[in-house]
mmCIF file of C-alpha atoms in Angstrom:
data_model
loop_
_atom_site.group_PDB
_atom_site.id
_atom_site.type_symbol
_atom_site.label_atom_id
_atom_site.label_comp_id
_atom_site.label_asym_id
_atom_site.label_seq_id
_atom_site.Cartn_x
_atom_site.Cartn_y
_atom_site.Cartn_z
ATOM 1 C CA UNK A 687 -2.160 10.488 -2.291
ATOM 2 C CA UNK A 688 -1.459 9.935 1.399
ATOM 3 C CA UNK A 689 -0.196 12.564 3.860
ATOM 4 C CA UNK A 690 1.262 10.410 6.651
ATOM 5 C CA UNK A 691 4.731 11.576 7.807
ATOM 6 C CA UNK A 692 5.048 14.091 4.963
ATOM 7 C CA UNK A 693 2.397 16.833 5.293
ATOM 8 C CA UNK A 694 3.079 19.062 8.280
ATOM 9 C CA UNK A 695 6.228 17.133 9.117
ATOM 10 C CA UNK A 696 8.802 15.885 6.639
ATOM 11 C CA UNK A 697 8.010 18.429 3.909
ATOM 12 C CA UNK A 698 7.148 22.121 3.683
ATOM 13 C CA UNK A 699 3.680 23.427 2.839
ATOM 14 C CA UNK A 700 5.021 24.536 -0.563
ATOM 15 C CA UNK A 701 6.188 21.021 -1.407
ATOM 16 C CA UNK A 702 2.874 19.635 -0.179
ATOM 17 C CA UNK A 703 1.033 21.946 -2.565
ATOM 18 C CA UNK A 704 3.324 20.904 -5.417
ATOM 19 C CA UNK A 705 2.680 17.229 -4.696
ATOM 20 C CA UNK A 706 -1.088 17.695 -4.581
ATOM 21 C CA UNK A 707 -0.996 19.677 -7.829
ATOM 22 C CA UNK A 708 1.002 16.978 -9.614
ATOM 23 C CA UNK A 709 -1.331 14.296 -8.274
ATOM 24 C CA UNK A 710 -4.504 16.178 -9.191
ATOM 25 C CA UNK A 711 -3.282 17.004 -12.697
ATOM 26 C CA UNK A 712 -2.326 13.347 -13.166
ATOM 27 C CA UNK A 713 -5.873 12.187 -12.427
ATOM 28 C CA UNK A 714 -5.526 11.398 -8.723
ATOM 29 C CA UNK A 715 -8.802 12.237 -6.988
ATOM 30 C CA UNK A 716 -8.407 10.639 -3.552
ATOM 31 C CA UNK A 717 -6.422 12.343 -0.796
ATOM 32 C CA UNK A 718 -5.991 10.594 2.547
ATOM 33 C CA UNK A 719 -5.187 12.061 5.953
ATOM 34 C CA UNK A 720 -5.963 11.524 9.658
ATOM 35 C CA UNK A 721 -6.503 13.628 12.758
ATOM 36 C CA UNK A 722 -3.295 12.242 14.262
ATOM 37 C CA UNK A 723 -1.047 13.060 11.293
ATOM 38 C CA UNK A 724 1.313 15.847 12.398
ATOM 39 C CA UNK A 725 -1.038 16.485 15.341
ATOM 40 C CA UNK A 726 -3.809 17.657 12.998
ATOM 41 C CA UNK A 727 -1.619 19.828 10.766
ATOM 42 C CA UNK A 728 -1.900 17.448 7.805
ATOM 43 C CA UNK A 729 -5.695 17.838 7.684
ATOM 44 C CA UNK A 730 -5.416 21.628 7.829
ATOM 45 C CA UNK A 731 -2.768 21.774 5.087
ATOM 46 C CA UNK A 732 -4.785 19.449 2.872
ATOM 47 C CA UNK A 733 -7.923 21.537 3.235
ATOM 48 C CA UNK A 734 -6.151 24.857 2.699
ATOM 49 C CA UNK A 735 -4.499 23.650 -0.509
ATOM 50 C CA UNK A 736 -7.816 22.451 -1.949
ATOM 51 C CA UNK A 737 -9.405 25.809 -1.092
ATOM 52 C CA UNK A 738 -6.481 27.765 -2.537
ATOM 53 C CA UNK A 739 -6.549 25.790 -5.769
ATOM 54 C CA UNK A 740 -10.282 26.210 -6.141
ATOM 55 C CA UNK A 741 -10.781 22.544 -6.933
ATOM 56 C CA UNK A 742 -14.396 21.408 -6.987
ATOM 57 C CA UNK A 743 -15.034 19.435 -3.821
ATOM 58 C CA UNK A 744 -17.429 17.179 -5.702
ATOM 59 C CA UNK A 745 -14.561 16.003 -7.910
ATOM 60 C CA UNK A 746 -12.478 14.812 -4.956
ATOM 61 C CA UNK A 747 -12.595 12.015 -2.414
ATOM 62 C CA UNK A 748 -11.129 13.095 0.926
ATOM 63 C CA UNK A 749 -10.589 10.387 3.543
ATOM 64 C CA UNK A 750 -9.574 10.923 7.156
ATOM 65 C CA UNK A 751 -9.256 8.679 10.184
ATOM 66 C CA UNK A 752 -10.374 9.091 13.793
ATOM 67 C CA UNK A 753 -9.071 7.354 16.893
ATOM 68 C CA UNK A 754 -5.844 8.610 18.488
ATOM 69 C CA UNK A 755 -6.755 12.308 18.732
ATOM 70 C CA UNK A 756 -5.306 14.057 21.785
ATOM 71 C CA UNK A 757 -3.839 12.892 25.091
ATOM 72 C CA UNK A 758 -6.994 13.175 27.190
ATOM 73 C CA UNK A 759 -9.246 10.153 27.618
ATOM 74 C CA UNK A 760 -12.087 12.006 25.893
ATOM 75 C CA UNK A 761 -9.902 12.903 22.892
ATOM 76 C CA UNK A 762 -9.109 9.434 21.660
ATOM 77 C CA UNK A 763 -10.908 6.232 20.862
ATOM 78 C CA UNK A 764 -14.325 5.981 19.262
ATOM 79 C CA UNK A 765 -16.555 6.710 22.234
ATOM 80 C CA UNK A 766 -19.545 9.109 22.407
ATOM 81 C CA UNK A 767 -17.237 11.830 23.797
ATOM 82 C CA UNK A 768 -14.854 11.539 20.853
ATOM 83 C CA UNK A 769 -17.249 11.265 17.925
ATOM 84 C CA UNK A 770 -20.680 10.213 19.160
ATOM 85 C CA UNK A 771 -21.856 6.916 20.613
ATOM 86 C CA UNK A 772 -20.777 3.500 19.395
ATOM 87 C CA UNK A 773 -18.809 3.296 16.179
ATOM 88 C CA UNK A 774 -21.541 2.302 13.748
ATOM 89 C CA UNK A 775 -24.110 4.620 15.287
ATOM 90 C CA UNK A 776 -21.572 7.439 15.320
ATOM 91 C CA UNK A 777 -20.645 6.983 11.671
ATOM 92 C CA UNK A 778 -24.300 6.780 10.664
ATOM 93 C CA UNK A 779 -24.930 10.068 12.485
ATOM 94 C CA UNK A 780 -21.905 11.721 10.810
ATOM 95 C CA UNK A 781 -23.208 10.710 7.383
ATOM 96 C CA UNK A 782 -26.802 11.673 8.111
ATOM 97 C CA UNK A 783 -25.593 15.111 9.231
ATOM 98 C CA UNK A 784 -23.805 15.595 5.919
ATOM 99 C CA UNK A 785 -20.316 15.603 7.444
ATOM 100 C CA UNK A 786 -19.235 12.595 5.385
ATOM 101 C CA UNK A 787 -20.510 10.577 2.460
ATOM 102 C CA UNK A 788 -19.308 7.122 3.518
ATOM 103 C CA UNK A 789 -17.339 5.491 6.277
ATOM 104 C CA UNK A 790 -14.840 2.699 6.390
ATOM 105 C CA UNK A 791 -12.337 1.072 8.687
ATOM 106 C CA UNK A 792 -8.567 1.011 9.004
ATOM 107 C CA UNK A 793 -6.547 -1.959 10.239
ATOM 108 C CA UNK A 794 -9.656 -3.826 11.395
ATOM 109 C CA UNK A 795 -9.887 -7.596 11.302
ATOM 110 C CA UNK A 796 -12.330 -9.288 8.948
ATOM 111 C CA UNK A 797 -14.346 -10.389 11.978
ATOM 112 C CA UNK A 798 -14.634 -6.825 13.295
ATOM 113 C CA UNK A 799 -15.739 -5.513 9.900
ATOM 114 C CA UNK A 800 -18.344 -8.252 9.593
ATOM 115 C CA UNK A 801 -19.611 -7.448 13.086
ATOM 116 C CA UNK A 802 -19.972 -3.762 12.203
ATOM 117 C CA UNK A 803 -21.881 -4.717 9.061
ATOM 118 C CA UNK A 804 -24.211 -6.982 11.056
ATOM 119 C CA UNK A 805 -24.877 -4.259 13.645
ATOM 120 C CA UNK A 806 -25.660 -1.774 10.886
ATOM 121 C CA UNK A 807 -28.099 -4.109 9.202
ATOM 122 C CA UNK A 808 -29.742 -5.106 12.486
ATOM 123 C CA UNK A 809 -30.450 -1.527 13.573
ATOM 124 C CA UNK A 810 -31.044 -0.023 10.114
ATOM 125 C CA UNK A 811 -27.789 1.952 10.136
ATOM 126 C CA UNK A 812 -25.054 2.540 7.558
ATOM 127 C CA UNK A 813 -22.368 -0.169 7.203
ATOM 128 C CA UNK A 814 -18.696 0.418 6.330
ATOM 129 C CA UNK A 815 -17.807 0.394 2.632
ATOM 130 C CA UNK A 816 -14.032 -0.081 2.718
ATOM 131 C CA UNK A 817 -11.067 -1.177 4.776
ATOM 132 C CA UNK A 818 -7.672 0.511 4.723
ATOM 133 C CA UNK A 819 -5.064 -2.219 4.859
ATOM 134 C CA UNK A 820 -1.310 -2.452 4.467
ATOM 135 C CA UNK A 821 -0.464 -4.162 1.190
ATOM 136 C CA UNK A 822 2.843 -4.644 -0.577
ATOM 137 C CA UNK A 823 5.172 -7.355 -1.850
ATOM 138 C CA UNK A 824 5.910 -8.534 1.694
ATOM 139 C CA UNK A 825 2.446 -8.091 3.245
ATOM 140 C CA UNK A 826 -0.271 -10.023 1.409
ATOM 141 C CA UNK A 827 -2.473 -12.229 3.608
ATOM 142 C CA UNK A 828 -5.222 -9.788 4.544
ATOM 143 C CA UNK A 829 -5.768 -8.169 1.140
ATOM 144 C CA UNK A 830 -5.445 -11.339 -0.913
ATOM 145 C CA UNK A 831 -7.308 -13.802 1.310
ATOM 146 C CA UNK A 832 -9.487 -12.112 3.941
ATOM 147 C CA UNK A 833 -10.815 -8.993 2.203
ATOM 148 C CA UNK A 834 -11.921 -10.668 -1.060
ATOM 149 C CA UNK A 835 -14.348 -12.786 0.951
ATOM 150 C CA UNK A 836 -15.780 -9.648 2.569
ATOM 151 C CA UNK A 837 -16.027 -7.951 -0.813
ATOM 152 C CA UNK A 838 -18.071 -10.781 -2.279
ATOM 153 C CA UNK A 839 -20.251 -11.127 0.836
ATOM 154 C CA UNK A 840 -20.941 -7.509 1.809
ATOM 155 C CA UNK A 841 -19.228 -5.331 -0.795
ATOM 156 C CA UNK A 842 -16.390 -3.935 1.344
ATOM 157 C CA UNK A 843 -13.578 -2.655 -0.880
ATOM 158 C CA UNK A 844 -9.855 -2.426 -0.144
ATOM 159 C CA UNK A 845 -7.958 0.863 0.108
ATOM 160 C CA UNK A 846 -4.344 -0.187 0.445
ATOM 161 C CA UNK A 847 -1.449 1.757 1.916
ATOM 162 C CA UNK A 848 2.343 1.539 2.016
ATOM 163 C CA UNK A 849 2.896 -0.036 -1.436
ATOM 164 C CA UNK A 850 6.642 0.504 -0.932
ATOM 165 C CA UNK A 851 6.624 -0.841 2.640
ATOM 166 C CA UNK A 852 7.588 2.506 4.213
ATOM 167 C CA UNK A 853 10.348 2.870 1.633
ATOM 168 C CA UNK A 854 11.858 -0.582 2.097
ATOM 169 C CA UNK A 855 10.950 -1.508 -1.498
ATOM 170 C CA UNK A 856 12.330 1.763 -2.891
ATOM 171 C CA UNK A 857 15.829 0.294 -3.059
ATOM 172 C CA UNK A 858 17.340 3.018 -0.866
ATOM 173 C CA UNK A 859 18.070 0.550 1.941
ATOM 174 C CA UNK A 860 19.991 -1.996 -0.119
ATOM 175 C CA UNK A 861 23.280 -1.035 1.547
ATOM 176 C CA UNK A 862 22.096 0.066 4.971
ATOM 177 C CA UNK A 863 20.179 3.089 6.255
ATOM 178 C CA UNK A 864 21.079 6.441 4.605
ATOM 179 C CA UNK A 865 21.234 9.445 6.937
ATOM 180 C CA UNK A 866 18.578 11.359 5.001
ATOM 181 C CA UNK A 867 16.049 8.509 4.969
ATOM 182 C CA UNK A 868 12.911 8.074 7.065
ATOM 183 C CA UNK A 869 14.450 5.096 8.873
ATOM 184 C CA UNK A 870 17.224 7.355 10.169
ATOM 185 C CA UNK A 871 14.742 9.509 12.092
ATOM 186 C CA UNK A 872 14.604 8.924 15.837
ATOM 187 C CA UNK A 873 10.860 8.288 15.835
ATOM 188 C CA UNK A 874 11.282 5.596 13.166
ATOM 189 C CA UNK A 875 13.704 3.375 15.051
ATOM 190 C CA UNK A 876 11.242 0.517 14.550
ATOM 191 C CA UNK A 877 11.659 0.844 10.784
ATOM 192 C CA UNK A 878 15.443 0.828 11.065
ATOM 193 C CA UNK A 879 15.301 -2.309 13.193
ATOM 194 C CA UNK A 880 13.048 -3.963 10.633
ATOM 195 C CA UNK A 881 15.456 -3.129 7.816
ATOM 196 C CA UNK A 882 18.629 -4.361 9.516
ATOM 197 C CA UNK A 883 17.011 -7.524 10.900
ATOM 198 C CA UNK A 884 17.626 -10.934 9.363
ATOM 199 C CA UNK A 885 14.203 -10.848 7.720
ATOM 200 C CA UNK A 886 14.962 -7.366 6.416
ATOM 201 C CA UNK A 887 18.166 -8.569 4.790
ATOM 202 C CA UNK A 888 16.273 -11.435 3.168
ATOM 203 C CA UNK A 889 13.769 -8.939 1.774
ATOM 204 C CA UNK A 890 16.554 -6.814 0.301
ATOM 205 C CA UNK A 891 17.971 -9.899 -1.410
ATOM 206 C CA UNK A 892 14.575 -10.662 -2.916
ATOM 207 C CA UNK A 893 14.325 -7.084 -4.161
ATOM 208 C CA UNK A 894 17.678 -7.514 -5.913
ATOM 209 C CA UNK A 895 16.285 -10.652 -7.578
ATOM 210 C CA UNK A 896 13.282 -8.615 -8.774
ATOM 211 C CA UNK A 897 15.448 -5.980 -10.453
ATOM 212 C CA UNK A 898 15.889 -7.970 -13.721
ATOM 213 C CA UNK A 899 12.085 -8.138 -14.074
ATOM 214 C CA UNK A 900 11.804 -4.382 -13.572
ATOM 215 C CA UNK A 901 14.595 -3.746 -16.071
ATOM 216 C CA UNK A 902 12.934 -6.016 -18.629
ATOM 217 C CA UNK A 903 9.665 -4.115 -18.238
ATOM 218 C CA UNK A 904 11.502 -0.820 -18.546
ATOM 219 C CA UNK A 905 10.605 0.461 -15.092
ATOM 220 C CA UNK A 906 12.050 1.088 -11.666
ATOM 221 C CA UNK A 907 11.578 -1.196 -8.667
ATOM 222 C CA UNK A 908 9.120 1.231 -6.981
ATOM 223 C CA UNK A 909 7.064 1.391 -10.191
ATOM 224 C CA UNK A 910 6.991 -2.400 -10.364
ATOM 225 C CA UNK A 911 5.840 -2.586 -6.739
ATOM 226 C CA UNK A 912 3.047 -0.027 -7.229
ATOM 227 C CA UNK A 913 1.856 -1.713 -10.434
ATOM 228 C CA UNK A 914 1.905 -5.069 -8.633
ATOM 229 C CA UNK A 915 -0.505 -3.654 -6.029
ATOM 230 C CA UNK A 916 -2.751 -2.100 -8.675
ATOM 231 C CA UNK A 917 -2.968 -5.311 -10.690
ATOM 232 C CA UNK A 918 -5.021 -6.910 -7.892
ATOM 233 C CA UNK A 919 -8.677 -6.610 -8.928
ATOM 234 C CA UNK A 920 -9.717 -6.593 -5.275
ATOM 235 C CA UNK A 921 -7.846 -3.338 -4.645
ATOM 236 C CA UNK A 922 -10.028 -0.244 -5.038
ATOM 237 C CA UNK A 923 -7.190 2.247 -4.605
ATOM 238 C CA UNK A 924 -3.518 2.441 -3.664
ATOM 239 C CA UNK A 925 -2.351 5.237 -1.363
ATOM 240 C CA UNK A 926 0.985 6.711 -2.404
ATOM 241 C CA UNK A 927 3.230 8.644 -0.039
ATOM 242 C CA UNK A 928 5.918 10.897 -1.488
ATOM 243 C CA UNK A 929 8.270 13.496 -0.046
ATOM 244 C CA UNK A 930 9.426 14.934 -3.390
ATOM 245 C CA UNK A 931 7.763 15.689 -6.733
ATOM 246 C CA UNK A 932 10.248 13.356 -8.418
ATOM 247 C CA UNK A 933 9.161 10.431 -6.245
ATOM 248 C CA UNK A 934 5.494 11.067 -6.921
ATOM 249 C CA UNK A 935 6.004 11.392 -10.690
ATOM 250 C CA UNK A 936 7.980 8.144 -10.683
ATOM 251 C CA UNK A 937 5.313 6.285 -8.709
ATOM 252 C CA UNK A 938 2.485 7.630 -10.864
ATOM 253 C CA UNK A 939 4.375 6.334 -13.893
ATOM 254 C CA UNK A 940 3.433 2.835 -12.797
ATOM 255 C CA UNK A 941 -0.178 3.378 -13.860
ATOM 256 C CA UNK A 942 0.172 3.852 -17.596
ATOM 257 C CA UNK A 943 3.677 2.514 -18.240
ATOM 258 C CA UNK A 944 3.822 -0.626 -16.109
ATOM 259 C CA UNK A 945 0.339 -1.813 -15.139
ATOM 260 C CA UNK A 946 -0.550 -2.955 -18.713
ATOM 261 C CA UNK A 947 2.569 -5.148 -18.643
ATOM 262 C CA UNK A 948 1.593 -6.977 -15.444
ATOM 263 C CA UNK A 949 0.568 -10.193 -17.166
ATOM 264 C CA UNK A 950 -0.101 -13.436 -15.312
ATOM 265 C CA UNK A 951 3.325 -14.609 -16.450
ATOM 266 C CA UNK A 952 5.041 -11.595 -14.856
ATOM 267 C CA UNK A 953 3.005 -11.979 -11.659
ATOM 268 C CA UNK A 954 4.009 -15.659 -11.463
ATOM 269 C CA UNK A 955 7.645 -14.697 -11.930
ATOM 270 C CA UNK A 956 7.368 -12.306 -9.017
ATOM 271 C CA UNK A 957 5.617 -14.931 -6.885
ATOM 272 C CA UNK A 958 8.397 -17.434 -7.596
ATOM 273 C CA UNK A 959 10.926 -14.964 -6.220
ATOM 274 C CA UNK A 960 8.906 -13.804 -3.218
ATOM 275 C CA UNK A 961 7.636 -17.278 -2.261
ATOM 276 C CA UNK A 962 5.064 -15.755 0.095
ATOM 277 C CA UNK A 963 1.790 -16.096 -1.788
ATOM 278 C CA UNK A 964 -0.984 -16.754 0.750
ATOM 279 C CA UNK A 965 -3.489 -19.500 0.060
ATOM 280 C CA UNK A 966 -7.172 -19.287 0.789
ATOM 281 C CA UNK A 967 -9.513 -22.184 1.538
ATOM 282 C CA UNK A 968 -10.580 -22.002 -2.109
ATOM 283 C CA UNK A 969 -6.978 -22.520 -3.240
ATOM 284 C CA UNK A 970 -6.607 -25.558 -1.005
ATOM 285 C CA UNK A 971 -9.823 -27.098 -2.336
ATOM 286 C CA UNK A 972 -8.713 -26.608 -5.933
#
């Protein structure tokens, strides 16, 4: 369960607690946040809910992200002033001090991840174990082509985010931008522009073409999209973001109800509609 936009911002603390409870009771054990989410409020809310619920910390995986921090030069970036020294050395220190169990990257290129791994091995430090990457029906290249090579070479797994493309795949934007939606918020003008662009309209048309597949499988379009992400064996986890209990329950329904139905035939049907499947060097050779 992710906390971007929602915790400390779009939803109340009570709703946040309800979402975490639903997730936890449904078997979700990974909760993701970042120091920049709601100016640090998301991390605080997440921690307070876990403490209030009395959940065993050992049964959970809590992930956070460092970089943006505050406005001062010493409050952002990955310098010695912000965390410790250089990134790999800093993360190794954090783990050795017991402040974290593992470290990974977010939105890094394959080359940067490989460089971090090489530095760690060269100086007997701890390498990254995962990369957080955007992955959904309309964003595929990195997770399907670049990260699998890293996984097989150095064991870096993929934690994917935005399975519904910031709500674009939810179906709510089929006829424009509703006033109550995220894209209507002033700080999300970029999302609104993406939706109403020519490419955005093409994406909405493709989503309409996917509806018959979802109906045949007995699921909603969001459930189909989440299951499609989960069906990728290279994906270690999918981060869900929800602003209501109903949304979360719907998305979680993709695990048991839809994922078993994601056969190669169904995946090929989806690919034939999307027409955006990336090809690796291996595919070209074959």
